[in-house]
Amino acid sequence: MGPAMNAGFIGLGAMGQHMARNLHRAGLLAGAWNRTSTKAEALAAETGCRAFASPAELASACDFIVTCVSADDDLLAVVGALLGGLRRDAIVIDCSTVGANTARQAAALVSGAGGSFLDCPVSGGVEGARNATLAIMCGGDEPAFGRAQPVLAALGKVCVLMGPSGAGQATKATNQILCAGAIEAAAEAMAFAQAEGLPLEKVIEILGKGAGSSWYFVNRAPFMVRGEYPAGFRVRHHDKDLRICREMAAKHGARLAVVETTIRDYERLLATGHGEEDISTVFRLKAPLFSRKG
Ligand code: NAP
């Protein structure tokens, strides 16, 4: 047996609560901290792990710190708060989706305090988090990536080191462009099928096996049929991600139609109170397109 490992989890949201449980199942979870403390207390009651009082207290007890918070400023706040307790040679593994520059900033803070930082954004949705089947795209150095393997293996089914700090987040931004195209296409296709009077469950059954299928079509078109959009991947988060993509593309002088169209749709959804729903709620905007007879 190798040396005992202990991991602490910060950010028990839609994704993090499942990822923390998977660390517990792998025997790696020492405890958790969450901004809303009741969530950490509930996890502690369920698993027997500790509910830490602060990020620094968690850091002082853990060799591995996994973070999964909302956005760039949240990550920098949490990293800033844990530095005081950071153990020498600790590894901070961040699974949030943030900009590549923010990841590099966080990496500099952590390495300045004697630890290592890996940007490890994930893809696979809440289902992937629950089933430990996430795809994990990593940025950082080879030795830290090697040492983090047991933690990463408990969270996902595939994990690839893409390059130095920030490369994981650049890969995730690439993925978010794919997701935008997939959800827009799924929503427009389903609205079209509905307008054609097709049986929608059968449409999903057959086209889910076809060349135009996608994870989003198979897993989220059923939400469109039911007209219920539980998170899932919140509009508010994907909107944040697409603004990161827009900014990164603009640095190369590019403007992407898929990104711009999706951001425009999300602006309407956010303005009408649907920001906390799964992104398949974009269907709300597509079905009405077919009621204007030409
Ligand atoms: P969520 O359900 O909104 O949870 C966010 C978590 O971050 C909560 O635990 C929240 O604490 C915590 N948090 C937010 N701001 C904080 C701050 N300033 N300080 C401390 N804690 C803070 O989000 P999620 O869906 O789990 O997503 C988390 C990250 O994973 C996001 O970056 C998202 O883009 C990414 N992601 C999500 C999915 C998905 O399908 N949901 C898939 C891949 C990647 P409270 O409990 O106190 O609010």
Short mmCIF file of C-alpha atoms and ligand atoms in Angstrom, two decimals:
data_model
loop_
_atom_site.label_atom_id
_atom_site.label_comp_id
_atom_site.label_asym_id
_atom_site.label_seq_id
_atom_site.Cartn_x
_atom_site.Cartn_y
_atom_site.Cartn_z
CA MET A 1 0.00 0.00 0.00
CA GLY A 2 1.22 3.51 -0.80
CA PRO A 3 1.25 6.36 1.70
CA ALA A 4 -2.15 7.36 3.11
CA MET A 5 -3.81 10.09 1.07
CA ASN A 6 -6.42 12.49 2.18
CA ALA A 7 -8.43 14.85 0.09
CA GLY A 8 -10.58 17.80 1.08
CA PHE A 9 -13.45 19.06 -1.07
CA ILE A 10 -14.52 22.69 -1.50
CA GLY A 11 -17.79 23.50 -3.30
CA LEU A 12 -20.59 20.99 -2.77
CA GLY A 13 -22.83 22.22 -5.58
CA ALA A 14 -24.66 20.23 -8.27
CA MET A 15 -21.31 18.71 -9.36
CA GLY A 16 -19.23 18.84 -6.21
CA GLN A 17 -21.61 16.96 -3.92
CA HIS A 18 -21.33 13.87 -6.16
CA MET A 19 -17.60 14.22 -6.73
CA ALA A 20 -17.02 14.43 -2.98
CA ARG A 21 -19.08 11.26 -2.47
CA ASN A 22 -16.94 9.47 -5.07
CA LEU A 23 -13.80 10.48 -3.19
CA HIS A 24 -15.42 9.07 -0.06
CA ARG A 25 -16.21 5.78 -1.87
CA ALA A 26 -12.56 5.59 -2.93
CA GLY A 27 -11.52 6.01 0.71
CA LEU A 28 -9.84 9.36 0.01
CA LEU A 29 -12.17 11.97 1.54
CA ALA A 30 -11.00 13.60 4.77
CA GLY A 31 -13.69 16.27 4.75
CA ALA A 32 -15.30 19.22 3.04
CA TRP A 33 -15.91 22.93 3.33
CA ASN A 34 -18.84 24.68 1.67
CA ARG A 35 -19.79 28.37 1.78
CA THR A 36 -23.30 27.39 2.88
CA SER A 37 -22.18 25.26 5.80
CA THR A 38 -25.30 23.08 6.01
CA LYS A 39 -24.19 21.24 2.83
CA ALA A 40 -20.84 20.24 4.37
CA GLU A 41 -22.58 19.24 7.60
CA ALA A 42 -25.02 17.04 5.66
CA LEU A 43 -22.13 15.36 3.81
CA ALA A 44 -20.30 14.82 7.10
CA ALA A 45 -23.39 13.23 8.64
CA GLU A 46 -23.80 10.98 5.60
CA THR A 47 -20.18 9.86 5.13
CA GLY A 48 -18.51 10.36 8.50
CA CYS A 49 -16.06 12.86 6.99
CA ARG A 50 -15.26 16.19 8.66
CA ALA A 51 -17.11 19.45 8.00
CA PHE A 52 -14.29 22.00 8.11
CA ALA A 53 -14.92 25.49 9.46
CA SER A 54 -12.86 27.28 6.80
CA PRO A 55 -10.84 26.61 3.63
CA ALA A 56 -7.62 27.16 5.62
CA GLU A 57 -8.63 24.59 8.24
CA LEU A 58 -9.38 22.12 5.45
CA ALA A 59 -6.04 22.86 3.76
CA SER A 60 -4.11 22.27 6.96
CA ALA A 61 -5.55 18.72 7.15
CA CYS A 62 -5.27 17.65 3.50
CA ASP A 63 -2.62 16.70 0.92
CA PHE A 64 -5.10 17.12 -1.93
CA ILE A 65 -7.66 19.90 -2.15
CA VAL A 66 -10.33 19.59 -4.81
CA THR A 67 -12.29 22.75 -5.61
CA CYS A 68 -15.47 23.01 -7.70
CA VAL A 69 -16.96 26.50 -7.36
CA SER A 70 -18.89 28.70 -9.77
CA ALA A 71 -16.69 31.23 -11.53
CA ASP A 72 -13.32 32.98 -11.78
CA ASP A 73 -13.66 35.33 -8.79
CA ASP A 74 -15.04 32.51 -6.64
CA LEU A 75 -12.02 30.33 -7.38
CA LEU A 76 -9.57 33.13 -6.60
CA ALA A 77 -11.44 33.87 -3.35
CA VAL A 78 -11.34 30.23 -2.27
CA VAL A 79 -7.67 29.78 -3.24
CA GLY A 80 -6.82 32.98 -1.36
CA ALA A 81 -8.66 31.69 1.69
CA LEU A 82 -6.94 28.31 1.79
CA LEU A 83 -3.34 29.47 1.29
CA GLY A 84 -2.87 30.22 5.00
CA GLY A 85 -3.31 26.54 5.85
CA LEU A 86 -1.66 24.99 2.78
CA ARG A 87 0.63 22.03 3.51
CA ARG A 88 4.02 21.85 1.82
CA ASP A 89 3.69 19.85 -1.40
CA ALA A 90 -0.11 19.91 -1.27
CA ILE A 91 -1.87 19.78 -4.62
CA VAL A 92 -4.88 21.95 -5.39
CA ILE A 93 -7.02 20.32 -8.09
CA ASP A 94 -9.55 22.80 -9.46
CA CYS A 95 -12.52 21.31 -11.31
CA SER A 96 -14.40 24.60 -11.79
CA THR A 97 -14.69 26.09 -15.26
CA VAL A 98 -12.80 29.39 -15.34
CA GLY A 99 -10.61 31.27 -17.82
CA ALA A 100 -7.13 29.97 -18.65
CA ASN A 101 -5.63 33.19 -17.26
CA THR A 102 -7.45 32.73 -13.96
CA ALA A 103 -6.06 29.19 -13.75
CA ARG A 104 -2.54 30.54 -14.29
CA GLN A 105 -3.15 33.18 -11.59
CA ALA A 106 -4.37 30.53 -9.12
CA ALA A 107 -1.37 28.32 -10.01
CA ALA A 108 1.02 31.19 -9.23
CA LEU A 109 -0.67 31.79 -5.85
CA VAL A 110 -0.51 28.12 -4.88
CA SER A 111 3.07 27.56 -6.04
CA GLY A 112 4.09 30.75 -4.20
CA ALA A 113 2.86 29.03 -1.02
CA GLY A 114 4.81 25.83 -1.73
CA GLY A 115 2.07 23.73 -3.33
CA SER A 116 1.09 22.69 -6.85
CA PHE A 117 -2.01 23.59 -8.81
CA LEU A 118 -3.71 21.58 -11.52
CA ASP A 119 -6.53 23.10 -13.59
CA CYS A 120 -8.80 20.10 -14.05
CA PRO A 121 -12.11 21.22 -15.55
CA VAL A 122 -14.52 18.41 -16.24
CA SER A 123 -17.11 17.42 -18.79
CA GLY A 124 -19.94 14.90 -18.48
CA GLY A 125 -22.62 16.77 -16.58
CA VAL A 126 -24.15 15.97 -13.22
CA GLU A 127 -24.58 12.37 -14.41
CA GLY A 128 -20.85 12.12 -15.08
CA ALA A 129 -20.12 13.57 -11.65
CA ARG A 130 -22.49 11.11 -9.99
CA ASN A 131 -21.21 8.06 -11.89
CA ALA A 132 -17.53 9.05 -11.77
CA THR A 133 -17.43 9.01 -15.57
CA LEU A 134 -16.25 12.60 -16.09
CA ALA A 135 -13.73 13.51 -18.77
CA ILE A 136 -11.05 15.54 -16.99
CA MET A 137 -8.80 17.86 -18.97
CA CYS A 138 -5.75 18.88 -17.06
CA GLY A 139 -3.21 21.70 -17.11
CA GLY A 140 -0.12 21.67 -14.92
CA ASP A 141 3.16 19.87 -14.47
CA GLU A 142 3.82 16.20 -14.98
CA PRO A 143 4.90 15.29 -11.39
CA ALA A 144 1.78 16.85 -9.82
CA PHE A 145 -0.39 15.19 -12.46
CA GLY A 146 1.22 11.85 -11.61
CA ARG A 147 0.72 12.26 -7.86
CA ALA A 148 -2.92 13.31 -8.33
CA GLN A 149 -3.84 10.16 -10.28
CA PRO A 150 -5.68 8.34 -7.45
CA VAL A 151 -7.87 11.42 -6.83
CA LEU A 152 -8.54 12.01 -10.51
CA ALA A 153 -9.29 8.32 -11.11
CA ALA A 154 -11.94 8.44 -8.37
CA LEU A 155 -13.72 11.32 -10.14
CA GLY A 156 -13.62 10.44 -13.82
CA LYS A 157 -13.04 7.77 -16.42
CA VAL A 158 -10.54 9.63 -18.56
CA CYS A 159 -8.01 12.25 -17.59
CA VAL A 160 -5.48 13.75 -19.96
CA LEU A 161 -2.65 16.19 -19.27
CA MET A 162 -3.10 18.78 -22.04
CA GLY A 163 -0.10 21.00 -21.25
CA PRO A 164 1.05 23.55 -18.67
CA SER A 165 -1.26 25.56 -16.36
CA GLY A 166 -4.22 26.94 -18.30
CA ALA A 167 -4.20 24.17 -20.95
CA GLY A 168 -6.97 22.28 -19.14
CA GLN A 169 -9.18 25.38 -19.15
CA ALA A 170 -8.38 26.12 -22.83
CA THR A 171 -9.51 22.57 -23.62
CA LYS A 172 -12.68 23.06 -21.57
CA ALA A 173 -13.43 26.29 -23.47
CA THR A 174 -13.14 24.26 -26.68
CA ASN A 175 -15.64 21.81 -25.23
CA GLN A 176 -18.07 24.60 -24.31
CA ILE A 177 -18.22 25.67 -27.94
CA LEU A 178 -19.14 22.08 -28.86
CA CYS A 179 -21.85 22.08 -26.14
CA ALA A 180 -23.31 25.36 -27.42
CA GLY A 181 -23.64 23.93 -30.93
CA ALA A 182 -25.08 20.67 -29.64
CA ILE A 183 -27.77 22.23 -27.41
CA GLU A 184 -28.79 24.80 -30.04
CA ALA A 185 -29.03 22.05 -32.68
CA ALA A 186 -30.96 19.71 -30.35
CA ALA A 187 -33.45 22.45 -29.39
CA GLU A 188 -34.05 23.62 -32.96
CA ALA A 189 -34.34 20.04 -34.25
CA MET A 190 -36.86 19.12 -31.54
CA ALA A 191 -38.92 22.26 -32.19
CA PHE A 192 -38.90 21.38 -35.89
CA ALA A 193 -39.93 17.76 -35.22
CA GLN A 194 -42.75 19.00 -32.96
CA ALA A 195 -43.99 21.39 -35.63
CA GLU A 196 -43.98 18.48 -38.11
CA GLY A 197 -46.23 16.55 -35.72
CA LEU A 198 -43.70 13.76 -35.18
CA PRO A 199 -43.81 11.48 -32.11
CA LEU A 200 -40.99 13.09 -30.13
CA GLU A 201 -39.97 10.07 -28.01
CA LYS A 202 -39.51 8.06 -31.20
CA VAL A 203 -37.53 10.90 -32.76
CA ILE A 204 -35.12 10.71 -29.83
CA GLU A 205 -35.01 6.91 -30.01
CA ILE A 206 -34.08 6.74 -33.67
CA LEU A 207 -32.02 9.90 -34.16
CA GLY A 208 -30.15 9.27 -30.92
CA LYS A 209 -28.53 6.43 -32.88
CA GLY A 210 -27.94 8.58 -35.97
CA ALA A 211 -24.94 10.55 -37.19
CA GLY A 212 -26.36 13.87 -35.98
CA SER A 213 -26.77 12.66 -32.40
CA SER A 214 -24.89 14.06 -29.42
CA TRP A 215 -24.75 13.57 -25.65
CA TYR A 216 -27.01 16.62 -25.39
CA PHE A 217 -29.54 15.25 -27.85
CA VAL A 218 -29.77 11.84 -26.15
CA ASN A 219 -29.76 13.15 -22.57
CA ARG A 220 -31.49 16.51 -22.83
CA ALA A 221 -34.05 16.27 -25.65
CA PRO A 222 -36.21 14.26 -23.17
CA PHE A 223 -36.21 17.36 -20.90
CA MET A 224 -37.60 19.33 -23.86
CA VAL A 225 -40.38 16.77 -24.34
CA ARG A 226 -41.31 17.01 -20.65
CA GLY A 227 -40.92 20.80 -20.53
CA GLU A 228 -38.89 20.47 -17.32
CA TYR A 229 -35.29 21.62 -17.07
CA PRO A 230 -33.77 20.68 -13.70
CA ALA A 231 -30.05 21.55 -13.33
CA GLY A 232 -28.10 19.92 -14.80
CA PHE A 233 -25.88 22.48 -16.31
CA ARG A 234 -27.23 25.89 -15.45
CA VAL A 235 -27.72 28.55 -18.16
CA ARG A 236 -25.93 31.01 -15.89
CA HIS A 237 -22.79 28.81 -15.90
CA HIS A 238 -22.70 28.07 -19.61
CA ASP A 239 -23.26 31.76 -20.31
CA LYS A 240 -20.19 32.48 -18.15
CA ASP A 241 -18.21 29.84 -20.06
CA LEU A 242 -19.20 31.19 -23.47
CA ARG A 243 -18.10 34.68 -22.47
CA ILE A 244 -14.71 33.12 -21.64
CA CYS A 245 -14.72 31.50 -25.12
CA ARG A 246 -15.69 34.81 -26.75
CA GLU A 247 -12.83 36.61 -25.00
CA MET A 248 -10.29 33.91 -25.85
CA ALA A 249 -11.41 33.80 -29.51
CA ALA A 250 -11.26 37.62 -29.71
CA LYS A 251 -7.57 37.46 -28.77
CA HIS A 252 -7.08 35.61 -32.07
CA GLY A 253 -9.29 38.12 -33.89
CA ALA A 254 -12.12 35.56 -34.27
CA ARG A 255 -15.86 35.88 -33.63
CA LEU A 256 -17.78 32.60 -33.59
CA ALA A 257 -21.39 32.35 -34.75
CA VAL A 258 -22.23 29.42 -32.47
CA VAL A 259 -20.92 31.28 -29.42
CA GLU A 260 -22.66 34.56 -30.31
CA THR A 261 -26.05 32.96 -31.08
CA THR A 262 -26.03 30.98 -27.85
CA ILE A 263 -25.02 33.98 -25.73
CA ARG A 264 -27.88 35.95 -27.33
CA ASP A 265 -30.37 33.20 -26.45
CA TYR A 266 -29.02 32.96 -22.89
CA GLU A 267 -29.41 36.73 -22.46
CA ARG A 268 -33.13 36.29 -23.12
CA LEU A 269 -33.38 33.28 -20.78
CA LEU A 270 -31.50 35.08 -17.99
CA ALA A 271 -33.73 38.13 -18.40
CA THR A 272 -36.85 35.98 -18.04
CA GLY A 273 -35.71 34.15 -14.91
CA HIS A 274 -34.44 30.85 -16.40
CA GLY A 275 -30.78 31.21 -15.45
CA GLU A 276 -30.85 28.45 -12.84
CA GLU A 277 -32.38 25.92 -15.25
CA ASP A 278 -30.52 23.36 -17.36
CA ILE A 279 -29.34 24.72 -20.72
CA SER A 280 -31.91 22.56 -22.51
CA THR A 281 -34.35 25.30 -21.46
CA VAL A 282 -33.18 27.03 -24.67
CA PHE A 283 -36.02 24.97 -26.21
CA ARG A 284 -38.38 27.59 -24.72
CA LEU A 285 -37.11 30.00 -27.37
CA LYS A 286 -37.24 27.56 -30.27
CA ALA A 287 -40.75 26.13 -30.20
CA PRO A 288 -42.37 29.61 -30.66
CA LEU A 289 -40.34 30.10 -33.87
CA PHE A 290 -42.74 27.68 -35.55
CA SER A 291 -45.94 29.46 -34.63
CA ARG A 292 -45.28 32.31 -37.08
CA LYS A 293 -46.86 30.93 -40.26
CA GLY A 294 -45.05 32.15 -43.40
P1 NAP B 1 -23.51 25.10 -8.39
O1 NAP B 1 -24.47 24.00 -8.21
O2 NAP B 1 -23.98 26.49 -8.60
O3 NAP B 1 -22.51 25.08 -7.12
C1 NAP B 1 -21.51 26.04 -6.97
C2 NAP B 1 -20.71 25.72 -5.71
O4 NAP B 1 -19.68 26.72 -5.54
C3 NAP B 1 -21.54 25.77 -4.42
O5 NAP B 1 -21.03 24.81 -3.51
C4 NAP B 1 -21.28 27.19 -3.93
O6 NAP B 1 -21.47 27.35 -2.53
C5 NAP B 1 -19.83 27.35 -4.28
N1 NAP B 1 -19.42 28.75 -4.40
C6 NAP B 1 -19.80 29.63 -5.37
N2 NAP B 1 -19.20 30.83 -5.18
C7 NAP B 1 -18.42 30.70 -4.08
C8 NAP B 1 -17.57 31.59 -3.39
N3 NAP B 1 -17.38 32.87 -3.78
N4 NAP B 1 -16.93 31.12 -2.29
C9 NAP B 1 -17.11 29.85 -1.88
N5 NAP B 1 -17.90 28.96 -2.49
C10 NAP B 1 -18.55 29.38 -3.58
O7 NAP B 1 -22.50 24.80 -9.61
P2 NAP B 1 -22.12 23.41 -10.33
O8 NAP B 1 -23.13 23.11 -11.38
O9 NAP B 1 -21.78 22.39 -9.30
O10 NAP B 1 -20.82 23.88 -11.13
C11 NAP B 1 -19.57 24.12 -10.47
C12 NAP B 1 -18.50 24.39 -11.53
O11 NAP B 1 -18.40 23.24 -12.39
C13 NAP B 1 -18.81 25.60 -12.43
O12 NAP B 1 -17.60 26.27 -12.75
C14 NAP B 1 -19.41 24.96 -13.66
O13 NAP B 1 -19.24 25.77 -14.82
C15 NAP B 1 -18.63 23.66 -13.74
N6 NAP B 1 -19.32 22.55 -14.44
C16 NAP B 1 -20.64 22.29 -14.25
C17 NAP B 1 -21.24 21.25 -14.92
C18 NAP B 1 -22.70 20.92 -14.74
O14 NAP B 1 -23.26 20.16 -15.57
N7 NAP B 1 -23.36 21.42 -13.70
C19 NAP B 1 -20.50 20.45 -15.80
C20 NAP B 1 -19.15 20.71 -15.96
C21 NAP B 1 -18.56 21.77 -15.27
P3 NAP B 1 -22.99 27.56 -1.92
O15 NAP B 1 -23.51 26.18 -1.68
O16 NAP B 1 -22.76 28.32 -0.69
O17 NAP B 1 -23.77 28.32 -2.97
#
